[in-house]
XYZ file of N, CA, C and O in Angstrom:
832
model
N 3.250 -13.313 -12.048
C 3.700 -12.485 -13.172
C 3.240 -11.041 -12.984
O 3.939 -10.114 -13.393
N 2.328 -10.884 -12.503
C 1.298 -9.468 -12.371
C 2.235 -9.121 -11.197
O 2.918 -8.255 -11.744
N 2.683 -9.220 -10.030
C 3.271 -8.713 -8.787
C 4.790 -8.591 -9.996
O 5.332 -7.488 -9.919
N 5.200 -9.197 -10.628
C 6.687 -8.712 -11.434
C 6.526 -7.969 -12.218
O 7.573 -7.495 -12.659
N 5.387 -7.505 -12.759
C 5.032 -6.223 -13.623
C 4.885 -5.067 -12.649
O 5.545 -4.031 -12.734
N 4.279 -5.234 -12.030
C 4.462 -4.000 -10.938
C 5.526 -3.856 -10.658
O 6.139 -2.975 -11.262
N 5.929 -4.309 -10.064
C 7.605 -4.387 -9.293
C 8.301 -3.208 -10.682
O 8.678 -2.040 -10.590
N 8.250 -3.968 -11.663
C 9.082 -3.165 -12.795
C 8.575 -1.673 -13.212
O 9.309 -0.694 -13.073
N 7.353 -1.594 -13.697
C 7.065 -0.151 -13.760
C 7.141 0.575 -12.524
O 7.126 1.797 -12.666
N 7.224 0.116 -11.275
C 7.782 1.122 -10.532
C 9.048 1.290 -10.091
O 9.411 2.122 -9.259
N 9.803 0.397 -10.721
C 11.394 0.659 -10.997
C 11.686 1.603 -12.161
O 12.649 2.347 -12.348
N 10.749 1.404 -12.789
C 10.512 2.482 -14.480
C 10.594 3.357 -13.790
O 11.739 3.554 -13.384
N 9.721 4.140 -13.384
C 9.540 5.452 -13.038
C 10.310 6.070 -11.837
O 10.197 7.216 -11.400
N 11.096 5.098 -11.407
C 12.053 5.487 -9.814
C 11.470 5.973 -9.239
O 11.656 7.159 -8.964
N 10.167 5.036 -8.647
C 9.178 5.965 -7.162
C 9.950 4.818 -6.164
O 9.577 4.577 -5.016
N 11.267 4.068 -6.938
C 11.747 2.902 -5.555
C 13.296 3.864 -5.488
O 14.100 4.151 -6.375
N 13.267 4.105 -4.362
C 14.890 5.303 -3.976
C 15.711 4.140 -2.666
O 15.225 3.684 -1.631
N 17.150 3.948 -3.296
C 17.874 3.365 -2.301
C 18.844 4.899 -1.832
O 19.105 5.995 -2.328
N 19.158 4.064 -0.469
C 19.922 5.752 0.146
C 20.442 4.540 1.102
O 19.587 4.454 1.984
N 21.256 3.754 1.287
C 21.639 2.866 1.948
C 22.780 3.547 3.092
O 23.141 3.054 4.161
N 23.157 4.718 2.526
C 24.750 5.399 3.206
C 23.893 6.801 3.662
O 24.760 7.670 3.748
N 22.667 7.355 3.967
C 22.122 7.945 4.089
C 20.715 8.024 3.942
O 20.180 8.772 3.124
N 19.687 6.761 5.237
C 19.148 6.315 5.591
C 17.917 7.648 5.274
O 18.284 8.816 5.144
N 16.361 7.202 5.180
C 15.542 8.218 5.227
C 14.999 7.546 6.103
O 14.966 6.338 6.333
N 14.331 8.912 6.844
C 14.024 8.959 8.124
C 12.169 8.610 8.093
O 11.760 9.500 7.347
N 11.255 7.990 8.420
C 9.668 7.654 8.479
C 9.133 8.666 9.694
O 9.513 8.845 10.851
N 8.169 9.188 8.954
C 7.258 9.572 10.127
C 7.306 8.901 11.725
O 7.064 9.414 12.817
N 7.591 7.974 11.461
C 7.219 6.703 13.043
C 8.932 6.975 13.518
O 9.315 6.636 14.638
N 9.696 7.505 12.693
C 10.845 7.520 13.572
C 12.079 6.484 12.623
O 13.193 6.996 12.514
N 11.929 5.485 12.157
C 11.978 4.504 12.241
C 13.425 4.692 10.677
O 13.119 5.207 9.602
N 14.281 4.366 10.858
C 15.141 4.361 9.450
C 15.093 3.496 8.337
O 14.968 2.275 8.429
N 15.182 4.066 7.397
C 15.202 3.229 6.251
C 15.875 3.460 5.269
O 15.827 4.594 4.794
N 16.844 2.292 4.569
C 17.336 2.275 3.439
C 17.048 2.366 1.785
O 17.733 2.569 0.782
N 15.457 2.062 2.123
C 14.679 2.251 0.523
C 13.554 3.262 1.371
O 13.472 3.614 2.547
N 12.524 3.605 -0.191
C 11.836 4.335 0.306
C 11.083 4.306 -1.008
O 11.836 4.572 -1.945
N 9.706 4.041 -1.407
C 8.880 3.633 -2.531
C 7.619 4.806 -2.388
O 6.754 4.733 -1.516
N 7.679 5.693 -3.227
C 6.754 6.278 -3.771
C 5.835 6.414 -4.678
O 5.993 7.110 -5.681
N 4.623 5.661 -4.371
C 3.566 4.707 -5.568
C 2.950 6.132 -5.530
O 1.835 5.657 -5.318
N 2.750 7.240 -5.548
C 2.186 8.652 -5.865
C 3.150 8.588 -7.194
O 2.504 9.001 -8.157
N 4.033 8.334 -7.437
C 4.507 9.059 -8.902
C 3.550 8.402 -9.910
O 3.036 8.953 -10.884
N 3.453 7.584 -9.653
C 2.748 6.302 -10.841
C 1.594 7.300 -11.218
O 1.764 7.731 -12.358
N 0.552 7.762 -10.648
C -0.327 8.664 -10.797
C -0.051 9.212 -11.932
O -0.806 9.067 -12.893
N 1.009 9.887 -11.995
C 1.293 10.714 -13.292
C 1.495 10.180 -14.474
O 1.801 10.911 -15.417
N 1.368 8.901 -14.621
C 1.531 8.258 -15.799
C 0.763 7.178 -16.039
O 0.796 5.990 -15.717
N -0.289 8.223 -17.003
C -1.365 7.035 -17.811
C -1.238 5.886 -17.827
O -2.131 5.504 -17.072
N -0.588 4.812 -18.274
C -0.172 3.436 -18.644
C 0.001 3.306 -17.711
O -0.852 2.527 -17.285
N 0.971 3.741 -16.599
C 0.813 2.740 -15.336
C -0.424 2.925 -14.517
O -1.178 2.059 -14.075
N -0.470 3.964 -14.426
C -2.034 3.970 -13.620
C -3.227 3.649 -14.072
O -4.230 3.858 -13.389
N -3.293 2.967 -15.571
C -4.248 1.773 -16.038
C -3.984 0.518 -15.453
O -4.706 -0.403 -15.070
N -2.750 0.716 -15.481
C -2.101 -1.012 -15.343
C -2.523 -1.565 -13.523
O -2.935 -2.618 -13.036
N -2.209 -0.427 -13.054
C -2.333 -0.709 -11.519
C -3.573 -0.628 -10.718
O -3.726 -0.676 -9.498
N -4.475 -0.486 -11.740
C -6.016 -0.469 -11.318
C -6.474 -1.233 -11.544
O -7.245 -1.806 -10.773
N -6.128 -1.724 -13.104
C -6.800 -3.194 -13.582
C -5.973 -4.157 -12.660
O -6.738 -5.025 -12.239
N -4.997 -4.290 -12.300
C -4.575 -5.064 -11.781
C -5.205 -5.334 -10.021
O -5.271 -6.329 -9.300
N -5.474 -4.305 -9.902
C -6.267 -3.892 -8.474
C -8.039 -5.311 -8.808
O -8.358 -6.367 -8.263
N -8.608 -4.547 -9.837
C -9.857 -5.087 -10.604
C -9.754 -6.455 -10.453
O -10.527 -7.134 -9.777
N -8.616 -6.949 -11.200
C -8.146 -7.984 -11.355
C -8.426 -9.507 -10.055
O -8.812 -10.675 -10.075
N -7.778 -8.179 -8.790
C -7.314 -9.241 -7.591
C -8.533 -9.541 -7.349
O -9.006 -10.677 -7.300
N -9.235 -8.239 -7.144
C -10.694 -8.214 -6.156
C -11.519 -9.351 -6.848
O -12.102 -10.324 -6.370
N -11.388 -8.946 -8.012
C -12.336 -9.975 -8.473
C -12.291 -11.821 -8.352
O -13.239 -12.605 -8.386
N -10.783 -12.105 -8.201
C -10.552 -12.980 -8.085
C -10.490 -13.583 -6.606
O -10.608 -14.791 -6.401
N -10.301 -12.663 -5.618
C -10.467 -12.897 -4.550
C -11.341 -12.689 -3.756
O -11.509 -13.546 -2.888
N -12.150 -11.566 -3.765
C -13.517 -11.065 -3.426
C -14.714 -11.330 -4.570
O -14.965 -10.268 -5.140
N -14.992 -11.713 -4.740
C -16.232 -11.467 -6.066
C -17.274 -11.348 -5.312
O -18.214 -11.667 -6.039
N -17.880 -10.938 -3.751
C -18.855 -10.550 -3.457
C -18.550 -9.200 -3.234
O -19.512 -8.529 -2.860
N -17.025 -8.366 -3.410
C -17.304 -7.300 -3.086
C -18.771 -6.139 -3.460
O -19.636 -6.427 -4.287
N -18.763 -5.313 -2.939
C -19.961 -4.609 -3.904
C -19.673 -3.173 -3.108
O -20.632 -2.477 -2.775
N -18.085 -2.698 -2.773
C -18.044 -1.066 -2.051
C -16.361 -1.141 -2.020
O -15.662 -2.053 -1.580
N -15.963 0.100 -2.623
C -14.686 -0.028 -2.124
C -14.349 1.330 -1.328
O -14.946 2.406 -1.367
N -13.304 0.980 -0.653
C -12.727 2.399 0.256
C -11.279 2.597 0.636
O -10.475 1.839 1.178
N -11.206 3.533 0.302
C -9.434 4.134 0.018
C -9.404 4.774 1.487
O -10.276 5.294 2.184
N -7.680 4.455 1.715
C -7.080 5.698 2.825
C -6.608 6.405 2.535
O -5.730 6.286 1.680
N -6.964 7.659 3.148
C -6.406 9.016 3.046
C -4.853 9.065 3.253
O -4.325 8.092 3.791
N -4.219 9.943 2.932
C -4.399 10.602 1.733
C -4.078 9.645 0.246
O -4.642 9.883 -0.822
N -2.880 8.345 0.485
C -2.273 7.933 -0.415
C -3.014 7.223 -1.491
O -2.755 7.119 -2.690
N -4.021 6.749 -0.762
C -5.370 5.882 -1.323
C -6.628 6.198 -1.677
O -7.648 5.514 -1.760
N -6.353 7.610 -1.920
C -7.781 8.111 -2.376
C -7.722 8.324 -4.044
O -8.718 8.114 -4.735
N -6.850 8.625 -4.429
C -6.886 8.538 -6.349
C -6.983 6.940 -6.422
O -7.783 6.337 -7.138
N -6.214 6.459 -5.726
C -6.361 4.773 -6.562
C -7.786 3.801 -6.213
O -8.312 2.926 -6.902
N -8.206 4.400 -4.710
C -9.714 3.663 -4.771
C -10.976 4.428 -5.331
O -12.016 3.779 -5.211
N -11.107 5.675 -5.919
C -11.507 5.842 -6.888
C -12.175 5.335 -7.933
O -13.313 5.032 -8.292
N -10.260 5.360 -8.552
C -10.091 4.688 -10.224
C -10.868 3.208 -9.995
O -11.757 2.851 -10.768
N -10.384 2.285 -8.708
C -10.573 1.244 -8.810
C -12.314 1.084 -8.634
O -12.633 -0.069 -8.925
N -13.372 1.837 -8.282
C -14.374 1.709 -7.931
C -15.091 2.046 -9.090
O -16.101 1.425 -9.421
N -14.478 3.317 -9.948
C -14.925 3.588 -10.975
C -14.764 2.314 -12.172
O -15.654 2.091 -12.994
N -13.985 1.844 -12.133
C -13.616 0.521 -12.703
C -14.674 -0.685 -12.881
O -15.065 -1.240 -13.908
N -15.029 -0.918 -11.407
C -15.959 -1.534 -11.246
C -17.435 -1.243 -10.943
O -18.169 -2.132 -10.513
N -17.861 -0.011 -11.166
C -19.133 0.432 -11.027
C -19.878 0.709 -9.339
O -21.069 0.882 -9.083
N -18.618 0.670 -8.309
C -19.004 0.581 -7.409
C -19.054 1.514 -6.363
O -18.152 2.338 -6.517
N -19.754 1.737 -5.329
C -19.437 3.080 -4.272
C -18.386 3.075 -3.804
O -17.788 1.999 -3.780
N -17.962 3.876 -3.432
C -16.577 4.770 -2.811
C -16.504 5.706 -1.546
O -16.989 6.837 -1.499
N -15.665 4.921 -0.286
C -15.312 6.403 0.789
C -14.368 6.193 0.408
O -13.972 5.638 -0.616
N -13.700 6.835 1.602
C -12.067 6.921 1.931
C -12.329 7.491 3.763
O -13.280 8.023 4.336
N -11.159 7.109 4.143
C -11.396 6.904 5.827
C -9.907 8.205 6.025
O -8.864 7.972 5.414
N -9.993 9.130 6.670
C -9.164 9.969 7.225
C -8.073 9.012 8.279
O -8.217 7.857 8.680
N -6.711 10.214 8.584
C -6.288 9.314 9.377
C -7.071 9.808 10.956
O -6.867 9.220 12.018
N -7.738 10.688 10.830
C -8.398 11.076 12.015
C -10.032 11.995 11.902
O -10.390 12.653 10.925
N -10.450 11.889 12.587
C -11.771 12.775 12.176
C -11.691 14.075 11.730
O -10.578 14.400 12.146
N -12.107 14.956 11.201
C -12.028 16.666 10.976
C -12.819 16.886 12.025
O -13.876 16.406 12.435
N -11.576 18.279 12.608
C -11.811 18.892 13.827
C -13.044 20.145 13.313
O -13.229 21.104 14.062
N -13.739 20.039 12.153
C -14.834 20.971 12.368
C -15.796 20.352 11.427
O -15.667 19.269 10.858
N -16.747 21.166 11.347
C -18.239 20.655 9.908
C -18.828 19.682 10.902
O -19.299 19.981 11.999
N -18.725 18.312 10.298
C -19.027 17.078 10.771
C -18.601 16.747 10.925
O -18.973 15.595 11.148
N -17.067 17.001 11.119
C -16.236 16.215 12.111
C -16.111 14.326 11.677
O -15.746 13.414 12.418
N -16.495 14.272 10.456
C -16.129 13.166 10.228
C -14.748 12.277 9.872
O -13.974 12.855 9.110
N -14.441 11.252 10.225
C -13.670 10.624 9.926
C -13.747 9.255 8.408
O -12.731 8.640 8.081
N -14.993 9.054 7.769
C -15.076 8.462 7.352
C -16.144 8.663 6.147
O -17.217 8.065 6.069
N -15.485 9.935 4.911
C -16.017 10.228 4.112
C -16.621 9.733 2.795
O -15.958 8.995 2.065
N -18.153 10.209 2.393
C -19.014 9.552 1.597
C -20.085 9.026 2.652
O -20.224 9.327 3.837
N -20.869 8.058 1.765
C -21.708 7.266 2.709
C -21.322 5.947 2.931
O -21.143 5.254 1.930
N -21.115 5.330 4.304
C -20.979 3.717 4.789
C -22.466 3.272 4.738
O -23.511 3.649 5.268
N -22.059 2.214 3.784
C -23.746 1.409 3.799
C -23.145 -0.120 4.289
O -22.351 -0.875 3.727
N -23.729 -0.213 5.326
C -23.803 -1.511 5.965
C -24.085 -2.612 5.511
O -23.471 -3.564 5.992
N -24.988 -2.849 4.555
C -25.383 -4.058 3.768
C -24.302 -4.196 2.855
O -24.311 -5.227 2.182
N -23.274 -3.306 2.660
C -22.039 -3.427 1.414
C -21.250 -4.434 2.053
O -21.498 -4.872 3.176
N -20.187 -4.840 1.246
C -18.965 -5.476 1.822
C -18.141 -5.147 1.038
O -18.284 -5.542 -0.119
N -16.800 -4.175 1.439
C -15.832 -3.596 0.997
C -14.429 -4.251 1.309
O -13.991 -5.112 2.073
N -13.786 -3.120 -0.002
C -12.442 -3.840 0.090
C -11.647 -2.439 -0.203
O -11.648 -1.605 -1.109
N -10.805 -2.664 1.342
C -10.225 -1.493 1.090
C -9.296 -1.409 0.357
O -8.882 -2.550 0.151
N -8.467 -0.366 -0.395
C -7.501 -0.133 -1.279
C -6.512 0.823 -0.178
O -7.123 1.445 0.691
N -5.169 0.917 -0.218
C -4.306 1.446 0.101
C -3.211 1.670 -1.088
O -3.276 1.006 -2.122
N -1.973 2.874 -0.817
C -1.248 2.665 -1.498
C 0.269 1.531 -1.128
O 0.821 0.985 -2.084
N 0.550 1.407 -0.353
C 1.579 0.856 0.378
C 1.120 0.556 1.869
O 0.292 1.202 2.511
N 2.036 -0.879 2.402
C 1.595 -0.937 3.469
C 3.280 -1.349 4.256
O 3.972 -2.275 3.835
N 3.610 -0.621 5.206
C 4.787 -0.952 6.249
C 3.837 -1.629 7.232
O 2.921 -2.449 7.172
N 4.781 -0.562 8.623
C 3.698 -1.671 9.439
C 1.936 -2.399 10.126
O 1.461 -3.087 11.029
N 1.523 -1.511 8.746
C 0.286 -1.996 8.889
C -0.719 -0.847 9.889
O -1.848 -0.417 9.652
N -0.046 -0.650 10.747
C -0.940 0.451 11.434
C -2.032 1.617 10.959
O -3.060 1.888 11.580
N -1.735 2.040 10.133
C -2.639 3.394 9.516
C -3.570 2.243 8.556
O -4.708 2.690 8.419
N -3.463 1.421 8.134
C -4.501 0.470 7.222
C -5.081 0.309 8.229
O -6.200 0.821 8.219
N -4.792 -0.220 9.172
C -5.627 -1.246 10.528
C -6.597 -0.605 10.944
O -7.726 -1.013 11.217
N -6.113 0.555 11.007
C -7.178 1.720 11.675
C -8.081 2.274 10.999
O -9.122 2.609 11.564
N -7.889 2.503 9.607
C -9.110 2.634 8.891
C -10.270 0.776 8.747
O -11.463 0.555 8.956
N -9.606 0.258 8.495
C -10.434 -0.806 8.719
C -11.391 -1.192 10.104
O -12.550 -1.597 10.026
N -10.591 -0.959 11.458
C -11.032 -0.683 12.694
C -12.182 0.465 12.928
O -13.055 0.237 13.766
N -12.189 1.631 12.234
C -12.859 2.751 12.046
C -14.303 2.645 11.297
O -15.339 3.278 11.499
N -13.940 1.433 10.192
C -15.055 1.511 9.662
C -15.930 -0.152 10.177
O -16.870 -0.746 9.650
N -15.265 -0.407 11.161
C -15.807 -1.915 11.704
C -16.577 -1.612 12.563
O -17.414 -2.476 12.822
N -16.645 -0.233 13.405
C -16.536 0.116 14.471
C -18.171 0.826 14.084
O -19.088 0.633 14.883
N -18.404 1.630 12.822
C -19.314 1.564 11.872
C -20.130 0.876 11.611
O -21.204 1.430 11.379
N -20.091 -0.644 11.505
C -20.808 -1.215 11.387
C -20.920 -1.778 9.929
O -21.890 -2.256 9.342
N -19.435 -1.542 9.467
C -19.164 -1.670 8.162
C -18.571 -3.431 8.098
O -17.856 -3.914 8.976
N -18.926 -3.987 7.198
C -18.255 -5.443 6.671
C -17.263 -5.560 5.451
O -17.474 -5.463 4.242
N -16.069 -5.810 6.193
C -14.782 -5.665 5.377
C -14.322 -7.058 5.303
O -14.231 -7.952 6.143
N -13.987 -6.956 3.713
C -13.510 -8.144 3.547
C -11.896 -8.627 2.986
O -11.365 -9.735 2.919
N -11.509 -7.514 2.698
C -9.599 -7.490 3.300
C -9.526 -5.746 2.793
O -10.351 -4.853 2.603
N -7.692 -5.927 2.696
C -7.258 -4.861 2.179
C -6.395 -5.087 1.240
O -5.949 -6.233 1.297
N -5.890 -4.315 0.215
C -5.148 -4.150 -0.970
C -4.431 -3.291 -0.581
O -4.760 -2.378 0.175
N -2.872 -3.569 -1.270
C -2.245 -2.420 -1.599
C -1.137 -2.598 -3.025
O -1.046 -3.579 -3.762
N -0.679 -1.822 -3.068
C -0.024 -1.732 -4.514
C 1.315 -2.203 -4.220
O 1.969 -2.681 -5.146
N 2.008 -2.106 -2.593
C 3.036 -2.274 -2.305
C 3.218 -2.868 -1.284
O 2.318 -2.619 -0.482
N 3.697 -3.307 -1.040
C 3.860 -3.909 0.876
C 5.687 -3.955 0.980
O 6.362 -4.267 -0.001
N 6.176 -3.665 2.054
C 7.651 -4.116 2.409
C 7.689 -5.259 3.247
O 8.782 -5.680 3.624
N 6.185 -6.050 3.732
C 6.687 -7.592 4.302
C 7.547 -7.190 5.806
O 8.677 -7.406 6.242
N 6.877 -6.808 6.071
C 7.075 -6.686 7.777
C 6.497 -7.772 8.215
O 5.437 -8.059 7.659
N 7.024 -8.740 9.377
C 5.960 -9.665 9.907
C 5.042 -8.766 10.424
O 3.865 -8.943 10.110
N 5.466 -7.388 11.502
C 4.892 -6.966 11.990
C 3.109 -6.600 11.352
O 2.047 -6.664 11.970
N 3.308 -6.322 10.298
C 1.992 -5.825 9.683
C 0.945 -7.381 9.206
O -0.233 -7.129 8.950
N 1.366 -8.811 9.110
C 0.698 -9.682 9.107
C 0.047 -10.065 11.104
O -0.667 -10.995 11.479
N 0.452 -9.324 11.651
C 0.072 -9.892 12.998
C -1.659 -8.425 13.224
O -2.782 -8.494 13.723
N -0.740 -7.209 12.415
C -1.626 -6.329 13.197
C -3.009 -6.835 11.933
O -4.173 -6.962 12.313
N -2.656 -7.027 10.702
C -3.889 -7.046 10.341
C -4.407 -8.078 11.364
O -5.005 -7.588 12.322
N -4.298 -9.255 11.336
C -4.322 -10.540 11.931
C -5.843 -9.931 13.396
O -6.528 -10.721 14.046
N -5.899 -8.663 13.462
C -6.282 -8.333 14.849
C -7.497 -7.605 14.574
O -8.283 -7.163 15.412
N -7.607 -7.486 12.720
C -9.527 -6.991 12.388
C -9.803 -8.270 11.625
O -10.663 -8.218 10.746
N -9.173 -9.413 11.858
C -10.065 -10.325 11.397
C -10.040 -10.860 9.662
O -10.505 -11.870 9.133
N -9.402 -9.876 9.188
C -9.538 -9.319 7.358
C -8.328 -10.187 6.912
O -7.476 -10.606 7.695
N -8.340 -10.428 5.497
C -7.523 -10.551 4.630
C -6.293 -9.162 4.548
O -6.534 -8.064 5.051
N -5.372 -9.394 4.035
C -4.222 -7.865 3.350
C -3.714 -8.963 2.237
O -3.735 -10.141 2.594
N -3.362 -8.722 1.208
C -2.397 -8.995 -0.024
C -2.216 -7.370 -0.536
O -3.050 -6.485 -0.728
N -0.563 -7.408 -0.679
C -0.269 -6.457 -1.983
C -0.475 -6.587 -3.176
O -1.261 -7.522 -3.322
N -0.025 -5.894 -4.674
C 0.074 -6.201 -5.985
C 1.427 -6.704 -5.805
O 1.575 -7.887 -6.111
N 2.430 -6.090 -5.387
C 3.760 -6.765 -5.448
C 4.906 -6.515 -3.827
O 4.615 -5.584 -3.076
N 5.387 -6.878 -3.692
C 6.055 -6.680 -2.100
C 7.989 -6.377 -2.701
O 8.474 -6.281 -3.828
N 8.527 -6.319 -1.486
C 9.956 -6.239 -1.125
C 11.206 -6.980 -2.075
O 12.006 -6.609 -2.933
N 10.855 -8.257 -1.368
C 11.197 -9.740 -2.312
C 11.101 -9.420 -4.064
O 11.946 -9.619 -4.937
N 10.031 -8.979 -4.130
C 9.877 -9.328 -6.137
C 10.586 -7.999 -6.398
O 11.492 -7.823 -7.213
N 9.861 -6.798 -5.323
C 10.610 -6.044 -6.298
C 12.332 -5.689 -6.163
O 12.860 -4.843 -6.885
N 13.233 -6.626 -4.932
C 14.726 -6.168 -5.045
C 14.875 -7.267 -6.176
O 15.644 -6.893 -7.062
N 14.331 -8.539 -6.374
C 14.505 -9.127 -7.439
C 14.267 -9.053 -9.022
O 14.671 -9.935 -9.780
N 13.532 -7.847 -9.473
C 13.490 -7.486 -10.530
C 14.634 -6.055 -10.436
O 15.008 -5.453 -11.443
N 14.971 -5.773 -9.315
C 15.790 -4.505 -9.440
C 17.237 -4.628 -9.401
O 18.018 -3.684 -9.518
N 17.601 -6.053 -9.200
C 19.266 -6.501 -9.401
C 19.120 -6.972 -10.644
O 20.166 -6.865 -11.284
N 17.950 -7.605 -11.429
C 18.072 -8.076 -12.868
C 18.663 -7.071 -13.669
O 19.718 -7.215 -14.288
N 17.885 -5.934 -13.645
C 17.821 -4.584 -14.157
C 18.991 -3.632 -13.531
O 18.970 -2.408 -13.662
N 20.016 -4.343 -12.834
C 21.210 -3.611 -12.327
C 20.389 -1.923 -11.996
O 20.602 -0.771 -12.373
N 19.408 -2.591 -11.110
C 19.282 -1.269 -10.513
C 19.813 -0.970 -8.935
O 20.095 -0.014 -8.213
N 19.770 -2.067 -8.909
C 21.108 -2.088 -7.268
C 21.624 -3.233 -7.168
O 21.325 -4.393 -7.451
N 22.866 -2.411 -6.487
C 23.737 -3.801 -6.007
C 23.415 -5.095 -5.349
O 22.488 -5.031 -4.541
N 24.155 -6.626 -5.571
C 24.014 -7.330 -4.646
C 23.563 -6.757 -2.848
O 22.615 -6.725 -2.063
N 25.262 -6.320 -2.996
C 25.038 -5.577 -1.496
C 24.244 -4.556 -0.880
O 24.124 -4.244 0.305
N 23.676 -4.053 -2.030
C 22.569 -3.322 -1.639
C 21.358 -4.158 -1.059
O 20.561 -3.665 -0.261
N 21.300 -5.118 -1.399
C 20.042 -5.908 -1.611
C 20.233 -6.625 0.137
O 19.515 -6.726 1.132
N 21.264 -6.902 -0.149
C 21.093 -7.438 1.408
C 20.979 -6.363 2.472
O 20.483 -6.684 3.552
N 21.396 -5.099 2.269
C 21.457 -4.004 3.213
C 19.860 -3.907 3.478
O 19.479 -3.335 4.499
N 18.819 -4.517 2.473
C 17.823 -3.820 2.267
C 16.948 -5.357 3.301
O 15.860 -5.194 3.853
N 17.681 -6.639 3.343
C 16.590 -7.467 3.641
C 17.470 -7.598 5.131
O 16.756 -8.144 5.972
N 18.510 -7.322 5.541
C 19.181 -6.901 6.932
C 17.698 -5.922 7.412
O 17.063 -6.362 8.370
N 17.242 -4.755 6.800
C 16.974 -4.230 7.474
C 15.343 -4.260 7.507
O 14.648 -3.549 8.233
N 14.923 -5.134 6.663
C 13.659 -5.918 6.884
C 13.305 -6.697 7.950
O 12.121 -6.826 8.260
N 14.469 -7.399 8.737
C 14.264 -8.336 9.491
C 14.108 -7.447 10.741
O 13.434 -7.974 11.627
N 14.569 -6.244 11.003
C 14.435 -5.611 12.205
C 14.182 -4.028 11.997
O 14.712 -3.338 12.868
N 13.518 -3.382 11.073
C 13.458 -2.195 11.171
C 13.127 -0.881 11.824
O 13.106 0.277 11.405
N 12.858 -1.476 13.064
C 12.263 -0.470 14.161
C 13.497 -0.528 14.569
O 13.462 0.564 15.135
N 14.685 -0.934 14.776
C 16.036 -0.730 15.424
C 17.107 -0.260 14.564
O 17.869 0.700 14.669
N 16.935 -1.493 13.376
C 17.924 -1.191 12.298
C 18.794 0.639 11.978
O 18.112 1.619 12.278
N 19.883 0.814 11.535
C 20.826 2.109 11.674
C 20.442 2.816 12.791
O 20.250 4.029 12.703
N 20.285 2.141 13.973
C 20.295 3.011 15.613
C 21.752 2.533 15.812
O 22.366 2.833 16.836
């Protein structure tokens, strides 16, 4: 029920964009027919209660030894925050690369080793930029005990790469729930919907 509440307030706020006849283009190259922007939610009180407690919610139910949480830069640094502030707990956030001056760190705040964290993200495709902050802070000497995100699009690809630090990943809500709360809500077509899980099954090729 909680992954179909999400799904919907971020159909509320249209941070979910179909462009099916005019594909958006990913950093990685890679085309796509949707495109989910969990940064809007930020701007709106009620959901960004909703999506923290709901964050609160998981950890607790799934981690209850956490005792550290840590956000990725940039998308995941307001929401692991909120979520740490939530729970009374310390807070980094992991760059996608070190700063080229100061201290040159990659992995801001303090890592305390005796913690066991759970990282927060905002969305996860193929898993890569999560992996690596988790890898970054393993590498640390840090003990991680999965990752969160608010969104996932259900790539196999991204269940293999977590698969490779050892960790847990669950979203709040994925692909699946949310084209299925978004044809209820005639927010897209049937045929949209399949354009959208066509291009789930192969998206590193898909509109080449």
């Amino acid at each position: 029920m909680e992954s179909t509440k999400i799904a919907e307030y971020l159909l509320k706020i249209k941070a979910v964009r179909i462009q099916a006849q005019d594909p958006f283009t990913w950093s990685s190259g890679w085309k796509s027919p949707i495109y989910c922007d969990n940064r809007l939610a930020l701007s709106y009180p009620e959901i960004r209660k909703a999506v923290t407690q709901a964050f609160v919610a998981q950890i607790s139910s799934m981690y209850p030894a956490a005792s550290a949480i840590a956000g990725v830069a940039t998308g995941a640094i307001a929401w692991g925050v909120m979520v740490a502030e939530a729970m009374d707990l310390p807070f980094v956030y992991i760059r996608a690369k070190a700063k080229g001056h100061g201290l040159q760190n990659m992995i801001e705040g303090r890592l305390e080793k005796d913690k066991q964290y759970v990282v927060i993200e905002d969305l996860v495709s193929s898993g890569k930029s999560s992996v690596a902050a988790v890898k970054a802070m393993q590498e640390q000497g840090a003990s991680i005990l999965g990752t969160m995100s608010i969104f996932s699009y259900g790539f196999p690809q991204a269940e293999a790469t977590f698969a490779t630090t050892h960790t847990g990943y669950t979203p709040l809500t994925n692909l699946q729930t949310l084209l299925q709360k978004a044809t209820e809500i005639d927010y897209l077509a049937a045929h949209e919907q399949q354009t959208i899980f066509d291009w789930q099954k192969d998206p590193e090729n898909w509109g080449r």
